[in-house]
XYZ file of C-alpha atoms in Angstrom:
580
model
C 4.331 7.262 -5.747
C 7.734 7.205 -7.209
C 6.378 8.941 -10.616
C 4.251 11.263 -8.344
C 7.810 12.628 -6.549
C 9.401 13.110 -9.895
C 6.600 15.390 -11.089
C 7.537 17.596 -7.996
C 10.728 17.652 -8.216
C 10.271 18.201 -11.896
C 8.780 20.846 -10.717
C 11.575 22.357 -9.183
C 9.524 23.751 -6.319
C 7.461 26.231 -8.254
C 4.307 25.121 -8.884
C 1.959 27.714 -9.744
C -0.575 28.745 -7.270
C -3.367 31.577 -8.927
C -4.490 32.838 -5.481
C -4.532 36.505 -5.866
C -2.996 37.707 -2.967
C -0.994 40.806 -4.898
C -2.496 41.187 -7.948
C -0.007 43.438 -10.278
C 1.537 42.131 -13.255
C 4.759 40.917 -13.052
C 5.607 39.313 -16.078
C 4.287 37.756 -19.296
C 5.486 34.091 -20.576
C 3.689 33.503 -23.944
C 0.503 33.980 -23.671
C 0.048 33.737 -19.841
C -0.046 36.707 -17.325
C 1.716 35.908 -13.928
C 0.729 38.216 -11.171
C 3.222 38.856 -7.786
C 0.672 36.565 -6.226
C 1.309 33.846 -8.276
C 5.026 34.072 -8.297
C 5.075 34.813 -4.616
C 3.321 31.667 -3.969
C 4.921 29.223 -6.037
C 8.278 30.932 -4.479
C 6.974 30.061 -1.084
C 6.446 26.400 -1.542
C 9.407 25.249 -0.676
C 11.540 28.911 0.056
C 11.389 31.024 2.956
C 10.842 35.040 1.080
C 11.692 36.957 4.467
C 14.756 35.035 4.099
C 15.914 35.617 0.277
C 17.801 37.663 -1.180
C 17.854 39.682 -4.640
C 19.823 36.902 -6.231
C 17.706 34.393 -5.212
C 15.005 35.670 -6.912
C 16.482 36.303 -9.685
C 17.441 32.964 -10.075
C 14.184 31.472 -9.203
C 12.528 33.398 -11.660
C 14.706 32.394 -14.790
C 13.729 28.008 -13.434
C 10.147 29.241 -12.857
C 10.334 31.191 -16.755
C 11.223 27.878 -18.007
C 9.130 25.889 -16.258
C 6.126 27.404 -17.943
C 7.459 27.659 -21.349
C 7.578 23.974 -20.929
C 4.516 23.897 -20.220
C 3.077 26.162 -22.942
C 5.243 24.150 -24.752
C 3.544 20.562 -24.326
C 0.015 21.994 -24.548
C 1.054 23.508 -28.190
C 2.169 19.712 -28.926
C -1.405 18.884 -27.901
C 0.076 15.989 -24.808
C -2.591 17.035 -22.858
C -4.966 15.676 -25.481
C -3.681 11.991 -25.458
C -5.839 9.747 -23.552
C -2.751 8.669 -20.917
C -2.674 12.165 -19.696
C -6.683 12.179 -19.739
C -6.573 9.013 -17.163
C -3.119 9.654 -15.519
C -4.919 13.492 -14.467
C -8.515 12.270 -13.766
C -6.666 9.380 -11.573
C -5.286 11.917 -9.120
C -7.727 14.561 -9.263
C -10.080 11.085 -8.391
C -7.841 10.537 -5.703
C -7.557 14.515 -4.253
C -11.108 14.970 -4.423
C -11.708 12.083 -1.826
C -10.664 14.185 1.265
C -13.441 16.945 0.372
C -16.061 14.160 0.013
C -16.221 13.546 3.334
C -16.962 15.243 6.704
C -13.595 15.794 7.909
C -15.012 15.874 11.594
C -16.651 12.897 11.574
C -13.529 10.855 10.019
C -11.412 12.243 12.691
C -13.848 10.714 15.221
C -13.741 7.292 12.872
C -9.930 7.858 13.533
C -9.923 8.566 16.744
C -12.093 5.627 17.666
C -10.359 3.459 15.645
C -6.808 3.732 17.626
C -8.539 3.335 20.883
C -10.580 0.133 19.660
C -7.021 -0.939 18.076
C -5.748 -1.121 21.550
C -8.130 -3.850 22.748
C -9.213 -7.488 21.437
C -12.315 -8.662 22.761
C -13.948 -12.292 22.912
C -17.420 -12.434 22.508
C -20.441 -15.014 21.372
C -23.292 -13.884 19.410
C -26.735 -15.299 18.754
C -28.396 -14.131 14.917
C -32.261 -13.861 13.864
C -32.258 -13.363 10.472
C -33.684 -10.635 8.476
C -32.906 -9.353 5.061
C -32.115 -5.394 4.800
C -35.690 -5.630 2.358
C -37.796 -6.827 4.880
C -40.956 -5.562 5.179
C -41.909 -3.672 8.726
C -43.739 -6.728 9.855
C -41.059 -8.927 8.634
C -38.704 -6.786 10.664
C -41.105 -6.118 14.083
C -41.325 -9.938 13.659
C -37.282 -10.774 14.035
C -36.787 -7.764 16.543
C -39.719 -9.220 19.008
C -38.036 -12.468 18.622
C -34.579 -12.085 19.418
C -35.499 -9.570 22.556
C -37.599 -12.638 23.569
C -34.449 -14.406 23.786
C -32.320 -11.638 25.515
C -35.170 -11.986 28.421
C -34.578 -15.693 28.703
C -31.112 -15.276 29.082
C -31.158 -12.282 31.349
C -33.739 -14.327 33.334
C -30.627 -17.378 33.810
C -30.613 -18.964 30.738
C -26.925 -19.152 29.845
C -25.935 -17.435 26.479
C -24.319 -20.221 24.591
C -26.966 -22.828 25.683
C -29.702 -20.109 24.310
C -27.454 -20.001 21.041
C -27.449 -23.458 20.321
C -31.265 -23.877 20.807
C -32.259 -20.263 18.810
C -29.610 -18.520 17.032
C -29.949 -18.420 12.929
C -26.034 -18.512 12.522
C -25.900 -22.065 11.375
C -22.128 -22.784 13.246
C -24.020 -22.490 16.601
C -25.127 -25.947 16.325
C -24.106 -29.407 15.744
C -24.484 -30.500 12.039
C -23.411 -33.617 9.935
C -22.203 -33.036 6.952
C -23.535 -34.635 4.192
C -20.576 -34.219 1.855
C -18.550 -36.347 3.635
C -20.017 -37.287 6.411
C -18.478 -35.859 9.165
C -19.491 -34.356 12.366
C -19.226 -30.884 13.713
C -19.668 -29.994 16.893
C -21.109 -26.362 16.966
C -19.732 -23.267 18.388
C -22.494 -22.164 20.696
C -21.946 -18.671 19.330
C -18.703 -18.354 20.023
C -16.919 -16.115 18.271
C -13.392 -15.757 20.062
C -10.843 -12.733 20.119
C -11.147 -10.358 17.372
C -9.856 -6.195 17.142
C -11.139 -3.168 14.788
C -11.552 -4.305 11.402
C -12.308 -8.446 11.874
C -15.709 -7.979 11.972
C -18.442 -5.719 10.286
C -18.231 -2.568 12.096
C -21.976 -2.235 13.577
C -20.842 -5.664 15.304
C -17.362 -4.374 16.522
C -19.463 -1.020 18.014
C -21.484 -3.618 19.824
C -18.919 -5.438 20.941
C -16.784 -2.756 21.804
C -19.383 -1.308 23.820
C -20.708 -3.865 25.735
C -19.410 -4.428 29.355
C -17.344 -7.411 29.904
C -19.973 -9.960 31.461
C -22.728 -8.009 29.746
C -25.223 -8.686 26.938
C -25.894 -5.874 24.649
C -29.182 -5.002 23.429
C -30.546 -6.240 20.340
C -28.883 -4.462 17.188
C -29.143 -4.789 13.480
C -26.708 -5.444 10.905
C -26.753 -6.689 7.071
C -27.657 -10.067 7.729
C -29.907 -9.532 10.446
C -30.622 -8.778 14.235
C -28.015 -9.759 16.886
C -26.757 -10.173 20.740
C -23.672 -9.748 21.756
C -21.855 -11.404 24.885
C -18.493 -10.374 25.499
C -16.899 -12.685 27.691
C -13.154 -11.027 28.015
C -11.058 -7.345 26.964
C -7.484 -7.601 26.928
C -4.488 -5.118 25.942
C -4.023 -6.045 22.180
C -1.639 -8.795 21.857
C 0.293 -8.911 18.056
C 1.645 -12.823 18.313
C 1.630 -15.538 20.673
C 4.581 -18.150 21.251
C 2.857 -21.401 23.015
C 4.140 -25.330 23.116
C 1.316 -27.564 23.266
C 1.054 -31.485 23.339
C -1.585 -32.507 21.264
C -4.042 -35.269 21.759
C -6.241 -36.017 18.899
C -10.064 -36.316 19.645
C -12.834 -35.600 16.837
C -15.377 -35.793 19.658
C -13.638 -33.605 22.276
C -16.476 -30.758 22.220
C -18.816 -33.043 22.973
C -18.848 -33.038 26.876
C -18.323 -36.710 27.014
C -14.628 -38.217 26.852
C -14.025 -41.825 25.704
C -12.266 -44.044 28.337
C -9.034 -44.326 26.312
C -8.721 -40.717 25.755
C -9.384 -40.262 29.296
C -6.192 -42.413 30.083
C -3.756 -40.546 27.495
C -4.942 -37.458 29.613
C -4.711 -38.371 32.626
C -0.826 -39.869 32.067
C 0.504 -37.029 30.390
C -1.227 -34.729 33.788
C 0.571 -37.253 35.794
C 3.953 -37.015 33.976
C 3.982 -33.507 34.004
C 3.103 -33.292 37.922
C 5.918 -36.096 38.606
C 8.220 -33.303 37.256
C 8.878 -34.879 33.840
C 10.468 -31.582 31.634
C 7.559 -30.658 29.066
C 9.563 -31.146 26.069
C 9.787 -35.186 26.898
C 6.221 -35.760 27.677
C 5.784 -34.153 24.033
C 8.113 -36.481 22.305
C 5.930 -39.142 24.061
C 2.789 -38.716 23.777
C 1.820 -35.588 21.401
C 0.186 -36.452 18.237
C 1.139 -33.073 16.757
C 3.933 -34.674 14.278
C 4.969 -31.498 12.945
C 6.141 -30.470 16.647
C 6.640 -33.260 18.800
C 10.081 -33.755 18.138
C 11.036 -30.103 18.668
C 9.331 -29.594 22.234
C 5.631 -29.069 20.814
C 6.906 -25.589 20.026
C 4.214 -24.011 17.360
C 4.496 -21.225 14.871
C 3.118 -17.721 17.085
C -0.079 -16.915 16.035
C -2.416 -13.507 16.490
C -5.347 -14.159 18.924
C -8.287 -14.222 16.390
C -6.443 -17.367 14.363
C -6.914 -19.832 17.478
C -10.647 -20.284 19.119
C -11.287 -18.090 22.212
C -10.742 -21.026 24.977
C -7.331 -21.905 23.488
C -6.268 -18.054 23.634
C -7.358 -17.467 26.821
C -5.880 -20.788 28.479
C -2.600 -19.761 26.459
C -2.608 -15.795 27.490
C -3.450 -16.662 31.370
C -1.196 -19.658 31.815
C 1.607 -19.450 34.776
C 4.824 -18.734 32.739
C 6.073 -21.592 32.297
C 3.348 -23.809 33.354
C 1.177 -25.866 31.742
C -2.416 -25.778 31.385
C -5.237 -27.859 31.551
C -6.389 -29.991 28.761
C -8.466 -27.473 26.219
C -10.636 -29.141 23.867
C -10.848 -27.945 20.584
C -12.932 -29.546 17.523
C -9.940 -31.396 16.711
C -9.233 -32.516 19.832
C -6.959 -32.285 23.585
C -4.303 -29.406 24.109
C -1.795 -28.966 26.612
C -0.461 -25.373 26.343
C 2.902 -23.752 27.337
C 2.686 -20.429 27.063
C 6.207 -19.298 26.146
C 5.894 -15.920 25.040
C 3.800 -12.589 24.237
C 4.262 -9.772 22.008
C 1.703 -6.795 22.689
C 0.578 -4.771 19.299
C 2.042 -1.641 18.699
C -0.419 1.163 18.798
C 1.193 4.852 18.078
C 1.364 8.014 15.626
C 2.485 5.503 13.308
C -0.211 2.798 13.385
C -2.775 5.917 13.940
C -1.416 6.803 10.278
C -2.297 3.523 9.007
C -5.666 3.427 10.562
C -6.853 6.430 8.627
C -5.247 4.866 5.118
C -7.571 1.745 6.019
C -10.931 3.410 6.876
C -11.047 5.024 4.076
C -11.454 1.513 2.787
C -13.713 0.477 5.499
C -17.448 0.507 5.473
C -17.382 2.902 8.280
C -16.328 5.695 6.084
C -19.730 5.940 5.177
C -20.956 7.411 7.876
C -18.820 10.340 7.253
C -20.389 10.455 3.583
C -23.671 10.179 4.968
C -23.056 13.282 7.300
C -21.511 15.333 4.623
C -24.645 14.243 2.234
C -26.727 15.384 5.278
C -24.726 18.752 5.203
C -24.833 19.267 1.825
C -28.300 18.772 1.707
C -28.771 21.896 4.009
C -26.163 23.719 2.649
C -28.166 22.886 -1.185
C -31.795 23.521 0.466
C -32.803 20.036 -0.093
C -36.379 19.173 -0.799
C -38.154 16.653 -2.026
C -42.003 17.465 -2.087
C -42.439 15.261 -5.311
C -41.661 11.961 -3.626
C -44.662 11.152 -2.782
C -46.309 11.255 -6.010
C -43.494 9.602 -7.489
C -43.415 6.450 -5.432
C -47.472 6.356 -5.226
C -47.113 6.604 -9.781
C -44.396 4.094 -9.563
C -45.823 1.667 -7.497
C -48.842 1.638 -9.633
C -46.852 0.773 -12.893
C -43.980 -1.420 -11.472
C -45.142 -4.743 -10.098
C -42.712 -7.092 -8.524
C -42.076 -9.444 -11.740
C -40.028 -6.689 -13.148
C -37.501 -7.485 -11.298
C -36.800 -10.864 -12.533
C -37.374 -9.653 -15.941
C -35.050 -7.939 -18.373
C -36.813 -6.447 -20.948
C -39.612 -4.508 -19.347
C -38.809 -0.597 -19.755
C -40.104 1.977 -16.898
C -37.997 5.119 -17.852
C -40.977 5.395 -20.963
C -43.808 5.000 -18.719
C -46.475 7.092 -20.185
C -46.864 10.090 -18.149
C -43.626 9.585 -16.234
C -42.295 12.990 -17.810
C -44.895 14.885 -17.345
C -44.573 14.493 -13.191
C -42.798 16.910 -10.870
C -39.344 16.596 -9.775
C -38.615 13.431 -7.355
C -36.181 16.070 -5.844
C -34.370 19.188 -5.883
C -31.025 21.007 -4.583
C -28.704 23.661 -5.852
C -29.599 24.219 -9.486
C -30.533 20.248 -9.926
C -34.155 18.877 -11.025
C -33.963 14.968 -10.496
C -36.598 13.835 -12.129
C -38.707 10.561 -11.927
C -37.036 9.478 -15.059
C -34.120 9.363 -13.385
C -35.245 7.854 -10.314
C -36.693 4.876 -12.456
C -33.247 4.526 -14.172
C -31.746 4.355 -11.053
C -34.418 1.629 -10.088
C -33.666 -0.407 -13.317
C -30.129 -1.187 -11.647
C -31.680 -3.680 -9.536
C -33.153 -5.801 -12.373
C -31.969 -9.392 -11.054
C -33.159 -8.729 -7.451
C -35.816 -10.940 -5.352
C -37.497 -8.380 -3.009
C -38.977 -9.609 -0.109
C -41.771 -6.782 0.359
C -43.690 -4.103 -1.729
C -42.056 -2.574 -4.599
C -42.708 0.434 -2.599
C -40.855 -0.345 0.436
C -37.833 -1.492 -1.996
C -37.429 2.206 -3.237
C -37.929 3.594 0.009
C -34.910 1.335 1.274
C -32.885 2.629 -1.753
C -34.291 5.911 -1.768
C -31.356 7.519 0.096
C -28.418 6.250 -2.217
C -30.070 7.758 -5.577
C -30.165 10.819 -3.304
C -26.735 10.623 -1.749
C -24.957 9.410 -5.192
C -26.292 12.289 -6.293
C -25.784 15.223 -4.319
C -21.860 13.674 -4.102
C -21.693 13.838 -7.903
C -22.761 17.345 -8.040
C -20.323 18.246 -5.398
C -17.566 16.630 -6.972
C -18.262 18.576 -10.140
C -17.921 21.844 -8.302
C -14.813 21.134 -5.836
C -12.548 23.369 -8.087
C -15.391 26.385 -7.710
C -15.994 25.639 -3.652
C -12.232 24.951 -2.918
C -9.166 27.335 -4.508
C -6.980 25.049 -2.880
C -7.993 22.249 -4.874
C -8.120 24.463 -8.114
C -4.863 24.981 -7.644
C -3.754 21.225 -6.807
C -5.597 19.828 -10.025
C -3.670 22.522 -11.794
C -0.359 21.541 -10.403
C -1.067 18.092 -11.470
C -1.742 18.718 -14.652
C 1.532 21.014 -15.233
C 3.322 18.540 -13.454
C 2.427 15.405 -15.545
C 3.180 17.436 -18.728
C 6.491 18.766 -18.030
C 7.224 15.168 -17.148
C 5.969 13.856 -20.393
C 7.719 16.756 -22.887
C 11.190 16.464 -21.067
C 11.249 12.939 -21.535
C 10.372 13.367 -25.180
C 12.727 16.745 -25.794
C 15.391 15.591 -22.705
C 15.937 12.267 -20.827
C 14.589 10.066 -23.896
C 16.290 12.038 -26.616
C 20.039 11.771 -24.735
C 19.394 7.730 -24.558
C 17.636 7.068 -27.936
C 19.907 9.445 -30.152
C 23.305 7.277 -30.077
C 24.452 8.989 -33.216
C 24.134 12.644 -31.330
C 25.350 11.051 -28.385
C 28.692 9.899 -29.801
C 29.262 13.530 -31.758
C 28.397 15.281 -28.062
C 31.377 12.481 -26.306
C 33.520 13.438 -29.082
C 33.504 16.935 -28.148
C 33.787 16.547 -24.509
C 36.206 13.602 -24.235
C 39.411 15.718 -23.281
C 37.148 15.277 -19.821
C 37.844 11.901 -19.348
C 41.186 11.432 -19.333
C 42.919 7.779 -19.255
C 44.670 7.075 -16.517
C 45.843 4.157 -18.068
C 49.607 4.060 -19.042
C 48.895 1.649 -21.944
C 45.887 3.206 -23.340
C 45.706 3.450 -26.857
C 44.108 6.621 -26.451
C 44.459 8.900 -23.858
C 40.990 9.105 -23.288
C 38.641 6.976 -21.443
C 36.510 4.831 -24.484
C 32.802 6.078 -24.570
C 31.862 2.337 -22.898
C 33.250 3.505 -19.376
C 31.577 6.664 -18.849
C 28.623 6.095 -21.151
C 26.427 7.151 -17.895
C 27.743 10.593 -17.257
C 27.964 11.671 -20.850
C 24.429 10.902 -21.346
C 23.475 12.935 -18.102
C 25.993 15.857 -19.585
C 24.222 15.392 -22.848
C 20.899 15.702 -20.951
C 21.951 18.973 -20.010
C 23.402 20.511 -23.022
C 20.067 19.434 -24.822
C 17.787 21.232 -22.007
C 19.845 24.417 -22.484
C 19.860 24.408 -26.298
C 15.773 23.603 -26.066
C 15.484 26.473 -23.533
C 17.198 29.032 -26.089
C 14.889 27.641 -28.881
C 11.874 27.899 -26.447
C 13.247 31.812 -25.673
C 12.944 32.625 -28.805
C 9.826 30.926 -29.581
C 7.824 32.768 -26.881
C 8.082 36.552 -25.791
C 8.893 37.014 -22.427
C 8.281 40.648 -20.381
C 9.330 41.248 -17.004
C 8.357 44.572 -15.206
C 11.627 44.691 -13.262
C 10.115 47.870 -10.963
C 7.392 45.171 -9.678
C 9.951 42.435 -9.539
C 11.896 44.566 -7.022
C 9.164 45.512 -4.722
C 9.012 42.033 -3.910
C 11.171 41.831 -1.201
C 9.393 44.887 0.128
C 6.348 42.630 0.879
């Protein structure tokens, strides 16, 4: 970002713009025509015209004259050849582009839903039925029919946790040994506990989100398969939470029975606490948290989704200043002082940093898939060769090919002579293409037809597409992103030729450096007494005769570049400016 002001500043403001808004002549630099439009408009970027004078024009002009005889300049030296410009240009124009790959209404609604989510943390349990994104349609009727056979039990009184430890897929649900070394887990019944935007995959935080408190949602799907949601609890978004707790170790503790001696340790610290012994004391004495016994039980604050969903809410709906029951964790007994809350912060600020993060998000492609929608419409989208093409590539591409590597189904023969897979704008995809695409997924174990696997990637040959053909044509579609590419590009040069002909010349010429201080060290004078010279030595303002030097060498390369280029200025147009 720092390199990215400097180019701008570099700049000094006048960036040229090429909308045509006035189109006379105003002057020649080199070989470039600048028209009152242009001039107006790079004026305008960062300068008020109704409020300039005469002067300030004319002083503009002579910085935006030498601005593009730099320019010129480094594209007669051929830096816009090297490959660091080639990747330091397509990295920003990459990075521009994104905004007009999208549907700009639909990310606003992503946005916009996002900061109202962000204000919430919900606790929920889920229950999973497995089913890969391949599946066949029997497959898939298969896992749908069996999870809504589930929601029925449960909305006919079986309760939601019990029904997730008997049928849910999600391994955690249940109680497992494990092998490895030999321990026993005691599973989570589906529980999932407090989570906001962004903690889970976002067709599971809709769900969530959406579901009534109390409520089970309808069956929904997401990568790894079909789900219910029960959300137990919706609070205001908390950002950390400040409890004591006095810990009781238990490795059985989930397991709805509680051994006689743990029983006791429970029961005395309940007793000390009601006989009015301080909280910090019955710690010391009994907590086998050794980190924080000594120090009142106090524990480092935590955010809501790092604890599991009973501890949070026993913490978050404690008395203040009270302590809870005993919550029982897979680790064992916790008393819990809550001693403090922060809420998150949700404004303009975080609303900021929500956009920056869904555009990292899977979410954001729902706004490419309405844009590829658009564009489709927009492009008169059709695709009446499909058909033929799946029926001629099912026949020739048997499921083996995709654990093979050398079989080759771009040369089928006859695969060139068929009709366009698809068409839009000016584009022919052909079949060839299609089966490239296909070749991709060399590796993969499909569970269906080879013909339902194309149909399920289908739509991102399509989309991938259609995006890459509108990304070569932003600059025809969009003037305003012409014209930002273009300001990169000047930008990035001017940077690159005045370090070469300026900043770096001033620093790495020491010999030049020490004629230049020579002639300009009457402007240091020593203060010193006792000097030996009555000038200040070149090792004490070494800075600011290097930025002086940078100066005198920009002026003296300005001259050369003068008289190296012809420039005209039609000073009858140049006044009518202020006419506008």
């Amino acid at each position: 970002m720092k390199r990215f002001a400097v180019l701008f500043a570099l700049c000094l403001g006048c960036l040229l713009g090429y909308a045509q808004d006035d189109s006379r002549v105003l002057m020649t630099v080199g070989n470039e025509t600048i028209t009152v439009g242009d001039f107006v408009k790079a004026y305008q970027k960062n300068n008020l015209l109704s409020e300039a004078t005469m002067d300030d024009l004319r002083e503009y002009r002579e910085l935006f004259i030498n601005y593009r005889l730099k320019v010129q300049e480094a594209e007669a030296m051929k830096l816009d050849t090297s490959a660091s410009f080639i990747a330091e240009l397509g990295s920003y124009e990459s990075q521009s582009a994104q905004p007009y790959l999208v549907d700009s209404h639909v990310s606003e609604e992503l946005v916009e839903e996002a900061y109202e989510r962000s204000k919430s943390q919900v606790r929920a349990s889920h229950i999973l039925i497995r089913c890969n994104p391949a599946a066949s349609p029997k497959d898939t009727l298969a896992a749908y029919q069996k999870i809504m056979g589930i929601r029925d039990l449960i909305v006919n009184g079986l309760d939601f946790n019990e029904a997730a430890a008997l049928y849910s897929e999600d391994e955690s649900a249940r109680e497992y040994n494990n092998p490895q070394n030999n321990t026993h887990h005691y599973g989570n019944k589906g529980e999932l506990g407090y989570f906001s935007i962004f903690e889970m995959i976002y067709p599971f935080e809709t769900a969530a989100f959406n579901t009534p408190v109390g409520s089970v949602s309808m069956p929904f799907r997401t990568q790894f398969g079909y789900h219910l949601v029960y959300v137990q609890d919706k609070i205001p978004a908390i950002g950390r939470i400040w409890v004591s707790q006095i810990f009781v170790a238990d490795s059985t503790a989930l397991s709805g029975k509680v051994r006689p001696d743990i029983m006791d340790r429970l029961n005395d610290i309940q007793a000390a606490y009601n006989q009015g012994v301080p909280f910090d004391t019955i710690a010391k004495l009994y907590s086998d948290d050794q980190a924080t016994k000594n120090n009142g039980g106090h524990m480092e604050p935590f955010g809501p989704s790092r604890r599991p969903g009973n501890y949070v809410s026993a913490a978050i709906n404690a008395r203040k200043g009270a302590m809870t029951a005993a919550v029982p964790t897979t680790i064992g007994w916790h008393f819990l002082r809550c001693d403090s809350i922060s809420r998150a912060t949700v404004n303009e600020e975080s609303r900021y940093m929500l956009k920056q993060r869904l555009t990292r998000d899977a979410r954001a492609l729902k706004s490419k898939e309405a844009l590829v929608e658009r564009l489709k419409k927009e492009y008169n989208y059709e695709e009446s060769g499909k058909a033929k093409a799946f029926k001629f590539l099912g026949k020739h591409v048997d499921a083996n090919y995709f654990q093979s590597s050398d079989n080759d189904i771009v040369s089928i023969k006859g695969i060139d002579k068929l009709k366009p897979i698809c068409t839009f704008a000016d584009e022919n995809l052909t079949v060839q293409e299609f089966a490239k695409y296909i070749s991709r997924y060399q590796g993969v174990k499909l569970n269906g037809t080879v013909t339902d696997f194309m149909e399920q990637i289908y739509p991102n040959f399509v989309s991938e597409n259609i995006l890459q053909y509108e990304r070569k044509h932003l600059k025809e579609k969009y003037p305003e992103f012409r014209d930002l590419v273009n300001e990169f590009h000047d930008g990035i040069l001017l940077y690159e030729i005045n370090t070469q002909k300026v900043w770096g010349a001033a620093i790495q010429d020491s010999v030049g450096l020490e004629k230049f201080y020579e002639r300009i060290k009457t402007s240091f004078p020593n203060d010193d007494p006792d000097a030996v010279t009555p000038y200040k030595p070149m090792s004490e303002v070494r800075a600011l005769v290097i930025t002086r030097y940078q100066d005198y060498l920009e002026q003296e390369w300005v001259k050369e570049l003068r008289a190296k280029y012809a420039v005209k200025v039609d000073e009858n147009v140049f006044s009518s400016i202020l006419k506008r």
